[in-house]
XYZ file of C-alpha atoms in Angstrom:
452
model
C 118.925 210.107 43.541
C 115.140 209.841 43.216
C 113.507 206.973 45.106
C 110.297 205.317 43.864
C 107.332 204.933 46.197
C 105.259 201.968 45.140
C 102.550 199.727 46.548
C 101.431 196.278 45.545
C 98.424 196.069 43.232
C 96.619 194.160 45.988
C 96.805 197.288 48.140
C 94.579 199.175 45.717
C 91.593 199.606 47.978
C 90.350 202.501 50.057
C 88.326 200.379 52.456
C 90.332 201.735 55.371
C 89.751 200.249 58.784
C 90.250 202.114 62.021
C 91.505 199.868 64.768
C 90.336 200.722 68.295
C 93.607 199.790 69.986
C 95.233 200.774 73.269
C 98.819 199.981 72.315
C 101.339 201.399 69.855
C 103.881 199.638 67.651
C 107.546 200.610 67.560
C 108.714 200.401 63.967
C 112.208 199.958 62.617
C 113.035 202.325 59.715
C 113.964 199.281 57.646
C 110.252 198.563 57.086
C 109.270 198.916 53.426
C 107.012 201.694 52.214
C 104.412 199.138 51.127
C 104.389 197.561 54.607
C 103.864 200.939 56.261
C 101.137 201.751 53.734
C 99.205 198.551 54.437
C 99.750 198.231 58.203
C 99.445 201.844 59.330
C 98.084 204.178 56.633
C 95.373 201.815 55.409
C 94.537 200.654 58.942
C 94.632 204.241 60.337
C 96.817 202.934 63.136
C 99.508 204.898 65.020
C 103.137 203.882 65.389
C 106.494 205.234 66.542
C 109.602 205.003 64.385
C 112.802 204.297 66.269
C 115.334 207.082 66.675
C 117.665 205.960 63.888
C 115.186 207.488 61.415
C 116.399 211.024 62.254
C 120.074 210.389 62.984
C 121.284 211.981 59.730
C 119.144 215.113 59.884
C 121.092 218.380 59.880
C 118.877 219.970 62.529
C 119.467 216.943 64.785
C 123.170 217.726 64.749
C 122.913 221.517 64.802
C 120.020 222.247 67.172
C 120.841 219.565 69.742
C 123.672 220.168 72.234
C 124.155 217.110 74.451
C 120.429 216.444 74.697
C 119.401 220.081 75.173
C 118.514 222.864 72.724
C 121.528 224.703 71.358
C 120.267 228.209 72.067
C 123.284 229.864 70.453
C 122.732 228.107 67.134
C 118.991 228.823 67.211
C 119.677 232.486 67.972
C 122.265 232.846 65.189
C 119.993 231.075 62.686
C 116.610 232.556 63.548
C 117.034 235.229 66.229
C 115.507 238.056 64.184
C 112.404 236.059 63.131
C 108.965 236.794 64.531
C 107.487 233.515 65.788
C 104.030 232.429 67.060
C 103.873 231.833 70.830
C 101.148 230.129 72.896
C 100.657 230.895 76.587
C 100.041 227.486 78.146
C 98.599 229.045 81.296
C 95.961 231.153 79.517
C 92.947 229.437 77.996
C 91.249 231.009 74.989
C 87.990 229.172 74.260
C 89.168 225.570 73.910
C 92.741 226.464 72.931
C 95.544 228.618 74.316
C 96.090 232.357 74.020
C 98.549 233.180 71.225
C 100.775 236.119 70.360
C 103.926 236.862 68.362
C 107.434 237.321 69.747
C 110.896 237.804 68.317
C 112.815 234.522 68.439
C 115.728 236.142 70.272
C 113.388 237.323 73.036
C 111.717 233.930 73.248
C 115.060 232.129 73.609
C 116.107 234.575 76.337
C 112.848 233.872 78.171
C 113.386 230.122 77.817
C 116.963 230.218 79.138
C 115.879 232.399 82.059
C 112.923 230.119 82.810
C 115.163 227.025 82.858
C 117.883 228.790 84.870
C 115.300 229.605 87.563
C 114.147 225.961 87.653
C 110.858 226.457 85.787
C 109.041 228.522 88.452
C 105.231 228.722 88.596
C 105.545 232.493 88.912
C 106.773 232.838 85.302
C 104.694 232.435 82.103
C 104.693 229.053 80.389
C 105.336 229.913 76.739
C 105.386 227.482 73.813
C 106.543 228.255 70.255
C 103.986 226.456 68.067
C 103.026 226.114 64.403
C 106.045 228.012 63.077
C 106.455 227.710 59.277
C 110.231 227.488 59.531
C 110.838 225.430 56.385
C 108.703 227.757 54.250
C 110.564 230.804 55.552
C 113.999 229.190 55.107
C 113.562 226.872 52.091
C 117.286 226.577 51.393
C 118.384 225.844 54.941
C 119.436 222.195 55.440
C 117.188 220.912 58.216
C 115.708 217.479 57.559
C 114.702 214.996 54.896
C 111.078 213.903 54.800
C 110.983 210.152 55.274
C 109.653 208.014 52.443
C 106.796 206.856 54.696
C 105.320 210.372 54.778
C 106.144 211.447 51.228
C 102.720 210.816 49.668
C 101.573 214.182 50.993
C 98.922 215.879 48.861
C 98.557 218.853 51.193
C 102.171 220.006 51.044
C 102.542 218.871 47.409
C 99.718 221.296 46.584
C 100.963 224.227 48.650
C 104.591 223.869 47.591
C 103.421 224.040 43.953
C 101.360 227.173 44.744
C 103.738 229.616 46.455
C 101.236 232.410 45.759
C 99.012 230.909 48.478
C 101.818 231.586 50.990
C 101.002 228.612 53.176
C 102.061 225.076 53.994
C 101.609 222.476 56.717
C 105.220 221.992 57.836
C 105.882 223.246 61.349
C 108.465 223.623 64.096
C 107.513 223.397 67.778
C 109.836 224.236 70.653
C 109.380 224.933 74.320
C 110.529 224.307 77.876
C 109.604 221.407 80.095
C 105.921 221.548 80.994
C 104.611 223.229 77.843
C 101.646 221.369 76.400
C 98.848 221.247 73.833
C 95.214 220.672 74.888
C 93.063 217.827 73.591
C 92.362 218.164 69.871
C 92.269 216.378 66.516
C 94.496 217.597 63.691
C 93.333 220.130 61.124
C 91.065 218.863 58.306
C 91.176 215.352 59.803
C 94.693 215.063 58.388
C 97.456 212.679 59.349
C 100.413 214.105 61.215
C 103.925 213.021 61.966
C 106.074 214.574 64.692
C 109.817 214.119 65.151
C 111.652 214.952 68.371
C 114.914 216.744 67.619
C 115.522 217.456 71.309
C 113.713 216.205 74.393
C 110.732 213.980 75.123
C 106.961 214.228 74.737
C 104.111 212.460 76.456
C 101.191 211.640 74.173
C 97.631 210.673 75.066
C 96.078 209.220 71.904
C 92.356 208.441 71.581
C 91.135 206.286 68.670
C 88.285 207.779 66.601
C 85.028 207.612 68.537
C 86.663 207.512 71.963
C 86.532 211.319 72.186
C 82.768 210.985 72.700
C 83.533 209.890 76.272
C 85.223 213.274 76.755
C 82.377 215.587 75.728
C 80.180 217.510 78.111
C 76.375 217.678 77.963
C 76.678 220.427 75.335
C 78.950 218.332 73.089
C 82.068 220.348 73.933
C 85.373 218.469 74.237
C 87.131 218.772 77.569
C 90.129 221.109 77.479
C 92.420 218.820 79.496
C 91.808 215.069 79.225
C 93.529 214.511 82.592
C 91.323 217.014 84.448
C 89.240 215.943 87.433
C 86.360 217.806 85.770
C 85.616 214.506 84.010
C 84.507 213.097 87.365
C 81.616 215.565 87.397
C 79.157 213.126 85.854
C 76.379 215.722 85.786
C 78.435 217.566 83.141
C 80.370 214.677 81.545
C 77.628 212.053 81.462
C 79.326 209.962 78.760
C 82.630 209.605 80.607
C 83.438 206.044 81.697
C 87.051 205.499 82.719
C 86.571 201.732 82.582
C 85.351 201.726 78.973
C 87.400 204.441 77.281
C 90.412 203.259 75.269
C 93.541 205.336 74.787
C 97.314 205.135 74.419
C 99.632 206.836 76.907
C 103.183 206.857 75.520
C 106.486 208.692 75.877
C 108.142 209.706 72.605
C 111.902 209.912 73.078
C 114.537 211.988 71.355
C 114.988 211.148 67.694
C 111.763 209.162 67.419
C 108.937 210.011 65.006
C 105.326 209.377 65.959
C 102.667 208.833 63.295
C 99.220 210.116 64.342
C 96.413 208.824 62.090
C 93.317 210.700 60.911
C 90.703 211.525 63.499
C 92.762 210.444 66.505
C 92.299 213.054 69.233
C 95.427 213.657 71.263
C 96.949 215.732 74.032
C 100.687 216.364 74.272
C 103.144 217.497 76.968
C 106.850 218.294 76.721
C 108.487 216.224 79.476
C 111.818 217.979 78.922
C 112.970 221.044 77.021
C 111.903 219.958 73.552
C 112.275 220.871 69.877
C 110.197 218.982 67.327
C 109.187 219.011 63.661
C 105.685 218.267 62.432
C 103.854 217.832 59.124
C 100.115 217.595 58.602
C 99.294 215.624 55.468
C 96.549 214.185 53.312
C 96.707 211.411 50.730
C 94.623 208.769 49.005
C 94.180 206.781 52.198
C 92.491 209.535 54.197
C 91.034 211.908 51.584
C 87.540 210.516 52.155
C 87.887 211.191 55.895
C 88.986 214.742 55.086
C 86.005 215.197 52.765
C 83.538 213.861 55.362
C 84.947 216.307 57.907
C 84.571 219.229 55.510
C 81.008 218.212 54.602
C 80.085 217.882 58.277
C 81.522 221.322 59.007
C 79.525 222.957 56.219
C 76.370 221.262 57.514
C 77.094 222.814 60.911
C 77.681 226.252 59.390
C 74.448 226.060 57.386
C 72.511 225.028 60.478
C 74.081 227.821 62.528
C 73.079 230.549 60.062
C 69.871 228.955 58.794
C 67.848 231.964 59.968
C 69.557 233.992 57.199
C 68.765 231.490 54.461
C 66.579 233.922 52.534
C 69.604 236.158 51.857
C 70.466 236.257 48.160
C 74.101 235.333 48.818
C 73.519 232.952 51.718
C 75.392 230.021 50.127
C 78.417 232.209 49.361
C 78.439 233.489 52.933
C 78.374 229.911 54.233
C 81.508 229.162 52.201
C 83.216 232.289 53.580
C 82.372 231.263 57.138
C 83.583 227.721 56.427
C 86.917 229.021 55.106
C 87.459 231.389 58.046
C 86.567 228.889 60.790
C 87.776 225.615 59.282
C 90.640 226.800 57.071
C 89.204 225.211 53.917
C 86.077 225.620 51.793
C 84.618 223.611 48.903
C 86.506 225.646 46.291
C 89.892 224.975 47.885
C 89.077 221.303 48.427
C 88.104 220.837 44.787
C 91.193 222.699 43.579
C 93.322 220.295 45.636
C 91.582 217.251 44.103
C 91.916 218.677 40.599
C 95.619 219.431 41.058
C 96.452 215.954 42.362
C 94.309 214.181 39.746
C 95.926 216.064 36.867
C 99.438 215.189 38.069
C 98.529 211.502 38.505
C 96.898 211.282 35.081
C 99.928 212.926 33.511
C 102.195 210.385 35.154
C 100.220 207.356 33.975
C 99.356 208.537 30.465
C 102.280 210.790 29.603
C 104.916 209.269 31.894
C 105.571 212.608 33.583
C 107.076 211.729 36.947
C 105.288 212.888 40.089
C 108.133 214.084 42.311
C 107.527 214.893 45.982
C 109.931 216.744 48.285
C 112.506 216.699 45.445
C 113.376 213.152 46.437
C 110.594 210.654 45.702
C 108.568 209.662 42.662
C 105.267 207.809 42.782
C 104.968 204.414 41.137
C 102.224 203.391 38.720
C 100.143 201.478 41.257
C 100.359 204.382 43.653
C 99.085 206.862 41.054
C 96.214 204.552 40.098
C 95.305 204.193 43.770
C 95.297 207.983 44.155
C 93.006 208.379 41.138
C 90.625 205.760 42.487
C 90.452 207.581 45.823
C 89.768 210.869 44.040
C 87.048 209.238 41.944
C 85.156 207.984 44.994
C 85.548 211.309 46.748
C 84.375 213.262 43.698
C 81.212 211.204 43.390
C 80.160 212.034 46.943
C 81.363 215.639 46.545
C 79.165 216.127 43.467
C 76.156 214.479 45.097
C 76.527 216.669 48.175
C 76.797 219.881 46.159
C 73.720 218.948 44.140
C 71.734 218.088 47.279
C 72.677 221.475 48.766
C 71.941 223.251 45.452
C 75.429 224.769 45.390
C 76.948 222.828 42.492
C 77.088 225.798 40.114
C 78.381 228.045 42.877
C 81.488 225.842 43.150
C 81.668 224.473 39.599
C 80.192 227.094 37.296
C 81.497 225.259 34.224
C 80.784 221.734 35.511
C 84.465 221.230 36.358
C 83.753 218.463 38.896
C 81.772 216.368 36.394
C 84.453 216.902 33.776
C 87.203 215.791 36.140
C 85.218 212.741 37.166
C 84.619 211.970 33.507
C 88.369 212.070 32.807
C 89.041 209.576 35.602
C 86.220 207.277 34.459
C 87.556 207.433 30.904
C 90.970 206.515 32.223
C 89.415 203.495 33.938
C 87.788 202.535 30.644
C 91.180 202.837 28.997
C 92.657 200.417 31.536
C 89.799 197.984 31.075
C 89.906 198.122 27.275
C 93.629 197.679 26.976
C 94.419 195.810 30.176
C 97.370 198.185 30.028
C 99.683 195.632 28.391
C 102.290 198.253 27.633
C 102.498 199.147 31.282
C 102.583 195.556 32.451
C 99.834 196.151 34.990
C 96.894 193.892 35.777
C 93.821 195.962 36.566
C 92.112 195.167 39.850
C 88.340 194.836 39.425
C 87.909 197.171 42.407
C 89.335 199.974 40.290
C 87.141 199.553 37.245
C 84.086 201.612 36.474
C 80.901 201.050 38.368
C 78.659 201.885 35.438
C 75.925 203.151 37.735
C 78.287 206.023 38.431
C 77.989 207.089 34.799
C 74.494 208.430 35.494
C 76.271 211.372 37.045
C 77.644 212.216 33.599
C 74.453 212.142 31.565
C 74.363 215.920 31.238
C 77.741 215.995 29.466
C 78.051 216.112 25.672
C 79.303 212.955 24.022
C 82.206 214.911 22.578
C 83.523 215.341 26.111
C 84.029 211.593 26.323
C 86.889 211.444 23.853
C 90.036 209.902 25.271
C 92.016 212.912 24.093
C 90.240 214.983 26.771
C 91.577 212.928 29.642
C 94.443 215.230 30.525
C 93.223 218.539 29.129
């Protein structure tokens, strides 16, 4: 049965606030989607869902043996897979050294490590960022909760199998394995569910990471290190002023980590967890700002080569290789999501996510509004950098923006009586934005072009 995800029309704003808090809410899975949307997504505020949220997951029953990993089941299911392994004792720049290992060999190491009481003399190895669900799409593992189902990132990648990527991961490792201080990729949200074990999280609200940078602007590797007390190097550090959350996530619980929250994580026990990174209408502007900032850094770094004929193209290549996304991929994501939302509203083609949820009308209109605002800044930035025609040779960004603005005009003209929806003034056209479209032919403004 398909479940509808809907928000109240009053929620149709992208004026997200980020609360600088030093506590975390524990949320019962009976909370409505709209409540989670308004209290946590829109406020960019973390929370922990109580353990009943995962009690019916297949992997919770199969991979967990009396509170410990079921190594036999994991070996039978995945023993021949090659999996990514991080060495928690070996630093590589500001991350950990990584290599590949056969799952069977990793499980044997883990059992031996635990049997010998986790000795310092042995390596500390952590299986991280394993695309298990992509590799085993038909294996019953878990059901994405409704709260995390508005997920543009995985919606895009699951619809483009040729890209051979996604942002759904499995993590597993013995007691003591850990992840250094970082913020999630692209400035995305993440959720993490403990199938086995416990994690300790240090969570820093956006801006608080500035206390943890050295005189060169580099984040500290370990936020609990005594290096921070070297004030000649970490001049901004002030343990009395910095705000953070220090929390234990127990078995079965799911933690929601908002955009831009730096965090450091330890496995307090032998632990297996699932994680998704995700983007939606609430944080797409944060994602865009992060991408724009990264390109500015790349351009500054290679500014001495600016006279090269293909300098702008090289900047995009560097951006893609170091950040994982460039302007072309970002725009393709926006275009894909916008087309699906327009089709839902105007042609009543359901937007189905994770084969289980469909987006409601208000939700689709909210998504389109978020894309509109993002596109306006995206276009302005490309024009300021003189790279618009590098990314949009056929003016695709203006045309997409025009479709969304025409849709807004349609709502305003008709007050959508057939849909029974009252249009919020915050979603209607700001006619100053139409100056961006002056270069387009009037024929491109026909309503029939909205979903082309």
